[in-house]
Coordinates of C-alpha atoms in Angstrom, one line a residue:
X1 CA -8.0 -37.4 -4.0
X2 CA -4.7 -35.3 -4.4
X3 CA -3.8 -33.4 -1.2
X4 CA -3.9 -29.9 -1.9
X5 CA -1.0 -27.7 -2.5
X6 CA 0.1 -25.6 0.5
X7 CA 1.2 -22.0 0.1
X8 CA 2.8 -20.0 2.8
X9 CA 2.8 -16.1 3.0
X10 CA 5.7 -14.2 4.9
X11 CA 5.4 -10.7 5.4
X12 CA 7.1 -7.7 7.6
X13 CA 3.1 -5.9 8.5
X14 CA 0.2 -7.1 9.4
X15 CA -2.1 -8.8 7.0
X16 CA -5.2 -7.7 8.5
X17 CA -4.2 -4.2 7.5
X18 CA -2.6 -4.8 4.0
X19 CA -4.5 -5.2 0.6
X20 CA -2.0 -7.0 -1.2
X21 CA -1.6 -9.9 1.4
X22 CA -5.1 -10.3 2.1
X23 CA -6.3 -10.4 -1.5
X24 CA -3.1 -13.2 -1.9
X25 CA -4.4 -15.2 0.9
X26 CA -8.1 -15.3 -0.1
X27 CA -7.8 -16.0 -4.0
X28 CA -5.2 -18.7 -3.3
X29 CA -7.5 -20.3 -0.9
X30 CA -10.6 -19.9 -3.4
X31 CA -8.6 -21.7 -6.0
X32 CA -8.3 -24.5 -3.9
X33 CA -4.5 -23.7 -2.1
X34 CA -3.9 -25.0 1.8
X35 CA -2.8 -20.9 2.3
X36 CA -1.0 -20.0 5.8
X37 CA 0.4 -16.6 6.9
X38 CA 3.1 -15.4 8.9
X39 CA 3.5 -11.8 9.7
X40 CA 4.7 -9.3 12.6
X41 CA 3.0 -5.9 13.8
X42 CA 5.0 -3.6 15.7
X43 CA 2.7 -0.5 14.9
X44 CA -0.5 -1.1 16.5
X45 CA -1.1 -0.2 19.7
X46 CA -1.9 -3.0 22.4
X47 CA -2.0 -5.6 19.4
X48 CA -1.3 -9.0 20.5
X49 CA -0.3 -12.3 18.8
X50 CA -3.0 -13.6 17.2
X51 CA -2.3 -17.5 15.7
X52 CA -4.0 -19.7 13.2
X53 CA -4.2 -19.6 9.3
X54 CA -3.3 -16.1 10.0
X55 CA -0.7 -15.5 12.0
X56 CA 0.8 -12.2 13.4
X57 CA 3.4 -11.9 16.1
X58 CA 4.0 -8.9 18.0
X59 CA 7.7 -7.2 18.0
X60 CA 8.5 -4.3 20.0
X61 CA 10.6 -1.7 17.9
X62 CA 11.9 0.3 21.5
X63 CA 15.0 -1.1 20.8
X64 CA 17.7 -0.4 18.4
X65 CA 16.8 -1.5 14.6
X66 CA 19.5 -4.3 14.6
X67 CA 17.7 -5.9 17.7
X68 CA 14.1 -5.6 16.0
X69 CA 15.3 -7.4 12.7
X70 CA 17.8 -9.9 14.6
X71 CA 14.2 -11.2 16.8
X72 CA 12.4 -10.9 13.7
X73 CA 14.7 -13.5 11.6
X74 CA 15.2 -16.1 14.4
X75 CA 10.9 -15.7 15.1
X76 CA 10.7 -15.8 10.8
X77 CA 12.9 -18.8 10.5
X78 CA 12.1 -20.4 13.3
X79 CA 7.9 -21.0 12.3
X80 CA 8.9 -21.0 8.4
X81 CA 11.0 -24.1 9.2
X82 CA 8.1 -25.7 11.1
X83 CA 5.8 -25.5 8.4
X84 CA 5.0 -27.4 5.0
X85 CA 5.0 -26.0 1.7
X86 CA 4.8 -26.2 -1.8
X87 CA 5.0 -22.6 -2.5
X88 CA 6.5 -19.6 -0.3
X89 CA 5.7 -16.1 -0.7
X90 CA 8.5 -13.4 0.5
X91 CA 6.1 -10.1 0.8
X92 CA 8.8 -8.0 1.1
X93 CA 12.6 -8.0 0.6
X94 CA 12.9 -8.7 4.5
X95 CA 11.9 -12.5 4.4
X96 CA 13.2 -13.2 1.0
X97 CA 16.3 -14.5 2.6
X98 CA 14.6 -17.1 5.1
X99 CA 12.4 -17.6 2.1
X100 CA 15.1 -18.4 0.1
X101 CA 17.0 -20.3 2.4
X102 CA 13.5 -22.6 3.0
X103 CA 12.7 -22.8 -0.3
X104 CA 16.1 -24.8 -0.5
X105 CA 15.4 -26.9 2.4
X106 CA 12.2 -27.6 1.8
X107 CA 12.4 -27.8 -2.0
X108 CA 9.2 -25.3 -2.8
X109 CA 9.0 -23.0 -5.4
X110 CA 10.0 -18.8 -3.9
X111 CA 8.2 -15.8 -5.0
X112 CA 10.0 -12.5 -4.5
X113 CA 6.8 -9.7 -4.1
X114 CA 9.3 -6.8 -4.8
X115 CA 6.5 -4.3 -4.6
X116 CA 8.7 -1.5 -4.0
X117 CA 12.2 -1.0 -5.3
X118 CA 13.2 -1.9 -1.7
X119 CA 16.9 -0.6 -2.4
X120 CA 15.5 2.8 -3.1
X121 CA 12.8 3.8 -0.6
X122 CA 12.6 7.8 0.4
X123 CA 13.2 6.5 4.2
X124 CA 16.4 5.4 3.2
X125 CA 17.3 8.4 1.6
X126 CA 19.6 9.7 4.0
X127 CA 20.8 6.5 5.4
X128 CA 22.9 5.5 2.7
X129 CA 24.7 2.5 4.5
X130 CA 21.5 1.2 5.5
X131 CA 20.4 1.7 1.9
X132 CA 23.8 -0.6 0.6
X133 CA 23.2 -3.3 2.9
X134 CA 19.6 -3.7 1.5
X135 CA 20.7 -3.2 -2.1
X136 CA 23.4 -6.0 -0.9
X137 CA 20.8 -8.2 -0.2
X138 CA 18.5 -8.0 -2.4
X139 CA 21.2 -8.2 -5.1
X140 CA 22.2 -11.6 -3.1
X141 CA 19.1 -13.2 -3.5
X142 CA 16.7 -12.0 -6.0
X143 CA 18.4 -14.3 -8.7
X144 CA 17.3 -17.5 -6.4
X145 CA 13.8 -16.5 -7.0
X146 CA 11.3 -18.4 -9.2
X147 CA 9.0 -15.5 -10.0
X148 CA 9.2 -11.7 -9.2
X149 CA 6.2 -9.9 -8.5
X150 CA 6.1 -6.3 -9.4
X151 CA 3.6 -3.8 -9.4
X152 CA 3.9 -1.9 -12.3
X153 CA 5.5 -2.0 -15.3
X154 CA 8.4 0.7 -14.9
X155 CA 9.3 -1.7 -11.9
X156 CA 9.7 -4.6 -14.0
X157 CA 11.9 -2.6 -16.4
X158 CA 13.6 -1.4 -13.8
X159 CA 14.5 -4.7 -12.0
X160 CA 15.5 -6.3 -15.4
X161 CA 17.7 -4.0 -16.5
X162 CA 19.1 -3.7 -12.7
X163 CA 19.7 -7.5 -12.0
X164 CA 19.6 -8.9 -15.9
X165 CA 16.3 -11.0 -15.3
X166 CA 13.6 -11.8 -16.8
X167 CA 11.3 -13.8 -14.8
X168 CA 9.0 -10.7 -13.3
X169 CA 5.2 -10.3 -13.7
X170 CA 3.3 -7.5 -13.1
X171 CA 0.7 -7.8 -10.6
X172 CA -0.8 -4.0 -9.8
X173 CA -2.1 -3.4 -6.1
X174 CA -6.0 -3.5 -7.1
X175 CA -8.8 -4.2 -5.0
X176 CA -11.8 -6.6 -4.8
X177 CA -14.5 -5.7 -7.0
X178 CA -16.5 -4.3 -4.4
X179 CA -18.7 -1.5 -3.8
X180 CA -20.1 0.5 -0.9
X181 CA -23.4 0.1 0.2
X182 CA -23.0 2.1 3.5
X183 CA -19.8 5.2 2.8
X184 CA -18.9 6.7 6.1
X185 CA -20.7 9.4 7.1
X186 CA -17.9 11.7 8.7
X187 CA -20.2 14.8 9.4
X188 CA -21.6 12.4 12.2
X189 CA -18.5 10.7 12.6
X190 CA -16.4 13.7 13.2
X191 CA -18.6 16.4 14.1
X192 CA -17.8 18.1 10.9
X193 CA -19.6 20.8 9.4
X194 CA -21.8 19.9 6.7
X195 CA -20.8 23.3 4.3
X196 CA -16.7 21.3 4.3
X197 CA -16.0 18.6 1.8
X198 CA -13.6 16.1 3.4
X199 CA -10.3 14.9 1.5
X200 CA -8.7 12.3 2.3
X201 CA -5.1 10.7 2.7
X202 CA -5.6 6.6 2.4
X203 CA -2.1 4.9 3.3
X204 CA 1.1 4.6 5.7
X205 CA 2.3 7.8 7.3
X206 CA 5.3 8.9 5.7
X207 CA 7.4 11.8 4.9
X208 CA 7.5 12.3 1.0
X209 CA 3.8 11.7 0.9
X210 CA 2.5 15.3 0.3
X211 CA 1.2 15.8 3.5
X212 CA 2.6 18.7 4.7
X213 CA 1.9 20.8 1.2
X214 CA -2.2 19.6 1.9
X215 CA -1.2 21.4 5.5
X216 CA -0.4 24.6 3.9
X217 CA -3.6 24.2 1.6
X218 CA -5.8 23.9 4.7
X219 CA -4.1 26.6 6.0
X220 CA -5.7 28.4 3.1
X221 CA -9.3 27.1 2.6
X222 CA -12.4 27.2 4.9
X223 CA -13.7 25.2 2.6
X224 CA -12.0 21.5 2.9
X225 CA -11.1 19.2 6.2
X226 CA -8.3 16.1 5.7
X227 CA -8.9 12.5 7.1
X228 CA -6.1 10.4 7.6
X229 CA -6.8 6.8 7.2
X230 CA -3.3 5.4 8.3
X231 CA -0.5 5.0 10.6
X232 CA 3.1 4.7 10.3
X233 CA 6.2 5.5 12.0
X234 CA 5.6 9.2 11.3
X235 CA 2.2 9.9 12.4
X236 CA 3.5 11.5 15.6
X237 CA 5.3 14.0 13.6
X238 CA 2.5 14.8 11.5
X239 CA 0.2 15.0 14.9
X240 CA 2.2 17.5 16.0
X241 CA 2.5 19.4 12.9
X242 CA -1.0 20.0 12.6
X243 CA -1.2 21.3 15.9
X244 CA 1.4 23.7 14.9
X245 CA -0.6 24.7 12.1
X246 CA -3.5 25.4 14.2
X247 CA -5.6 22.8 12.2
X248 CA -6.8 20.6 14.5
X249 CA -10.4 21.4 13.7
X250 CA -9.1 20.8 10.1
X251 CA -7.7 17.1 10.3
X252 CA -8.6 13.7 11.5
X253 CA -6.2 11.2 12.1
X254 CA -8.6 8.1 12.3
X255 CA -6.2 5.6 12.0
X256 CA -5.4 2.0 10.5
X257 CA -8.7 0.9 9.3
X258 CA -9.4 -3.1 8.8
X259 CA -9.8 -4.3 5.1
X260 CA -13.1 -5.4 5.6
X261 CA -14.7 -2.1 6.9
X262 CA -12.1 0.2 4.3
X263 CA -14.0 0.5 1.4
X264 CA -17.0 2.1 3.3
X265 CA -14.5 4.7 5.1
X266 CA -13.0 5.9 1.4
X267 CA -16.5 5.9 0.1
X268 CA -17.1 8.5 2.4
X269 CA -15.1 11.2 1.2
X270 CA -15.0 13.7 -1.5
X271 CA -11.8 13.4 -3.0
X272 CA -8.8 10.7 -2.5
X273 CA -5.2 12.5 -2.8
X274 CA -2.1 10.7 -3.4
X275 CA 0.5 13.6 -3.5
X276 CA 3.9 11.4 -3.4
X277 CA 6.8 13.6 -3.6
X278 CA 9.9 12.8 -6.2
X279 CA 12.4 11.9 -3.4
X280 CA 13.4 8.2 -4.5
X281 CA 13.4 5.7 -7.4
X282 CA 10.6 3.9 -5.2
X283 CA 8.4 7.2 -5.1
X284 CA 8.8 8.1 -8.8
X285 CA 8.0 4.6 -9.7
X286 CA 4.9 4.8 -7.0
X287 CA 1.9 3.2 -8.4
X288 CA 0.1 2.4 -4.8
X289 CA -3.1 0.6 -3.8
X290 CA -4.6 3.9 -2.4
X291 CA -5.2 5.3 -6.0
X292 CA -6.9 2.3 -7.5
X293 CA -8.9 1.7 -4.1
X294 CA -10.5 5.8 -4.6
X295 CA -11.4 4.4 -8.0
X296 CA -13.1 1.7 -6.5
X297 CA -14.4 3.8 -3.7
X298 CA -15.7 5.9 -6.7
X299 CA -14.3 9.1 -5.4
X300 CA -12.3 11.3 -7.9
X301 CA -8.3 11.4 -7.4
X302 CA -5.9 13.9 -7.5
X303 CA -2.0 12.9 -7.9
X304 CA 1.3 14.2 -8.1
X305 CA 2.1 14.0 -12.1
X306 CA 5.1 10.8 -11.4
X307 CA 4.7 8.6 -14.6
X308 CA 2.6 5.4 -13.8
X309 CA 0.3 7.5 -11.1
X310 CA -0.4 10.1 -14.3
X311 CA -1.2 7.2 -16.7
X312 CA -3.7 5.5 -14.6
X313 CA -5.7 9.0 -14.5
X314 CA -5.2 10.0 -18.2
X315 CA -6.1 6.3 -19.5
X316 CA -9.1 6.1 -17.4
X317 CA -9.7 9.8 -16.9
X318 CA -10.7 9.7 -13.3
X319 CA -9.7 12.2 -12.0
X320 CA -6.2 15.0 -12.2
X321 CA -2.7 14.8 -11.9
X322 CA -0.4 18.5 -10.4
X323 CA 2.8 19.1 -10.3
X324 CA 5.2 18.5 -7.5
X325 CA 4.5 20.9 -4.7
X326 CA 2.5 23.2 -6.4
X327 CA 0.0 24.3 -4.1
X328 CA -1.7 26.6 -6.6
X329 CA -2.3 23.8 -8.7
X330 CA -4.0 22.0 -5.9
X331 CA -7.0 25.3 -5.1
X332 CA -7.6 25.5 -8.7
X333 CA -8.4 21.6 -9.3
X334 CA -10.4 21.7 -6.1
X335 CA -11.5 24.6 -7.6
X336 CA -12.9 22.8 -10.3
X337 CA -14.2 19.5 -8.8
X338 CA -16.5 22.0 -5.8
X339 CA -17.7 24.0 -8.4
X340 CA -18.3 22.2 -11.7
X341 CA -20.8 19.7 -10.6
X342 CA -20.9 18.0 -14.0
X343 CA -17.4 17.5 -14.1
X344 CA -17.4 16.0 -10.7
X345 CA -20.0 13.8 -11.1
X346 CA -18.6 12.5 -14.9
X347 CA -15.6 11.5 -13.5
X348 CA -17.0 9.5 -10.5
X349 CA -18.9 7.7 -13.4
X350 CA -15.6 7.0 -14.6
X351 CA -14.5 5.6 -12.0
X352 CA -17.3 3.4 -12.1
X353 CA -16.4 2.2 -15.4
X354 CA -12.3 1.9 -14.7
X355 CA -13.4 -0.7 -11.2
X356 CA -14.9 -2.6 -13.9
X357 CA -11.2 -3.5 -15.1
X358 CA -9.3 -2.3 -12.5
X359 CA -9.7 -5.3 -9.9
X360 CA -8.1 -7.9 -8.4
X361 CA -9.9 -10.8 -10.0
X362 CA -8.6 -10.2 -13.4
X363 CA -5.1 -9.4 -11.9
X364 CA -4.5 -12.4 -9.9
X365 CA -5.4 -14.5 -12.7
X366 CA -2.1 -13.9 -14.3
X367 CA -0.4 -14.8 -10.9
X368 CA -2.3 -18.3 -11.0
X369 CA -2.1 -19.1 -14.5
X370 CA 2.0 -18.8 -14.3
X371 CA 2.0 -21.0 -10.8

């Protein structure tokens, strides 16, 4: 009998908290694949290295940025060069150049998960050398590649016209096909009055994400709360803005939430918003995991109006898109969906119907037919 193939997953996060990786490192090991991971959490609080199939190492961030990613690259290279593999996996443009460099070595096939335009993100916005050097790199390396994962097709067009290539697939950030048999029940959970419907923000913590413009709506309404399902490096700001806003009896900041137990906690909820704000190429291209995992959660979604986000809800018609930082436009579709019962109920039957197609299992298909 053949020995099986080995695949091995890099990634800058934490795989217990990240769709994408997770849903990689299952349906390569359901097909058969000898699948190991290697990832780093600096964001949890009192996480510790766990080893195995699934490995995370912890890194401290209290120093300055060029110590963080110098320990990261000797840790990265150091246990990618230890292991065996047939195929390597560079989750994000940060270990695509160990991944490159071991793909050489070891003579495996590299594929480049550019799932966001890495050269472009709104966090670099203002950091423009910062932004150059990882433009620099990417530019370096992306060509050494086998395959380049995207996650939608404007960033395909986008990376073949940037780097003249033409080796990308599109592999969307979809769940399992799953479904809920126990939603969160955040009266109970929170203590929240049962007359409130509860909203609620699904993802990393992050300026640019609509945040503060659902602030100002709560400001307004008696009528909604906000749970924050999430962390990032700008939940303390956000922490202390609602404070500052005197809603603290308005939103939840839960937290990161395991994969396994997710799906129950979005379940719960009224309505999933995913308000990104047009201040990068990465943003207006957004086309995250936290809209199609409402879908599956079978709540309806309300988006900012950027291109692939708005196509996803017109197509399948679950829920609305508004523009920009338009707050009005915001009451009145919450308007709608608290008052029109119908409506509300027709589009979470839509849903219903769009988690038929939009999963992972068709998705990854395409990944594994091209391996």
């Amino acid at each position: 009998m053949s020995e099986k193939k080995k695949v091995l997953i890099t990634f800058l996060g934490n795989i217990n908290y990240d769709t994408r990786c997770n849903n990689l490192f299952d349906s390569f090991t359901s097909k058969g694949y000898d699948v190991d991971f290697i990832g780093f959490d600096w964001l949890t609080e009192n996480f510790a290295s766990v080893k195995g199939k699934k490995t995370v190492y912890k890194l401290s961030k209290k120093s300055l940025s060029i110590f963080f990613y110098l320990k990261f690259y000797s840790l990265l290279k150091l246990k990618v060069l230890s292991k065996k593999f047939d195929i390597i996996f560079a989750e994000d443009l940060y270990c695509l150049p160990v991944c490159i460099i071991a793909g050489k070595i070891k003579g495996a096939k590299v594929i480049y998960d550019c799932r966001e335009l890495f050269g472009f993100l709104a966090g670099l916005k203002n950091k423009k050398l910062i932004q150059r050097f990882w433009s620099t790199i990417e530019k370096l390396f992306i060509r050494k590649a086998d395959l380049i994962l995207t996650t939608g097709e404007m960033d395909s067009e986008f990376i073949r016209r940037r780097y003249n290539l033409h080796n990308d697939l599109v592999i969307r950030n979809l769940p399992l096909y799953k479904k809920s048999d126990s939603p969160v029940d955040y009266y109970s959970l929170l203590g929240i009055d049962k007359s409130k419907k509860v909203l609620l923000y699904q993802g990393v913590v992050l300026h640019g994400r609509g945040l503060k413009m659902i602030f100002e709506f709560l400001q307004t309404s008696d009528d909604f709360v906000l749970v924050i399902l999430g962390s990032g490096e700008m939940l303390s700001y956000y922490k202390n803005l609602s404070n500052k806003m005197g809603l603290d009896n308005k939103v939840f900041f839960i937290g990161k939430i395991p994969q396994e137990k997710l799906l129950d906690y979005t379940a719960g909820a009224f309505a999933g918003l995913s308000l990104i704000e047009n201040v990068s190429m990465s943003y207006y291209y957004a086309l995250p995991n936290k809209l199609f995992e409402y879908i599956m959660a079978e709540i309806p979604v309300i988006t900012t109006d950027l291109p692939q986000m708005k196509k996803i809800i017109e197509e399948f018609e679950v829920g609305f898109t508004i523009p920009e930082g338009k707050i009005n436009e915001l009451i009145n579709v919450l308007s709608k969906l608290s008052t029109d019962k119908n409506l509300y109920f027709q589009l979470k039957l839509n849903c219903r119907k769009a988690s038929q197609t939009l999963n992972w299992g068709d998705e990854v298909e395409k990944l594994i037919i091209k391996i």
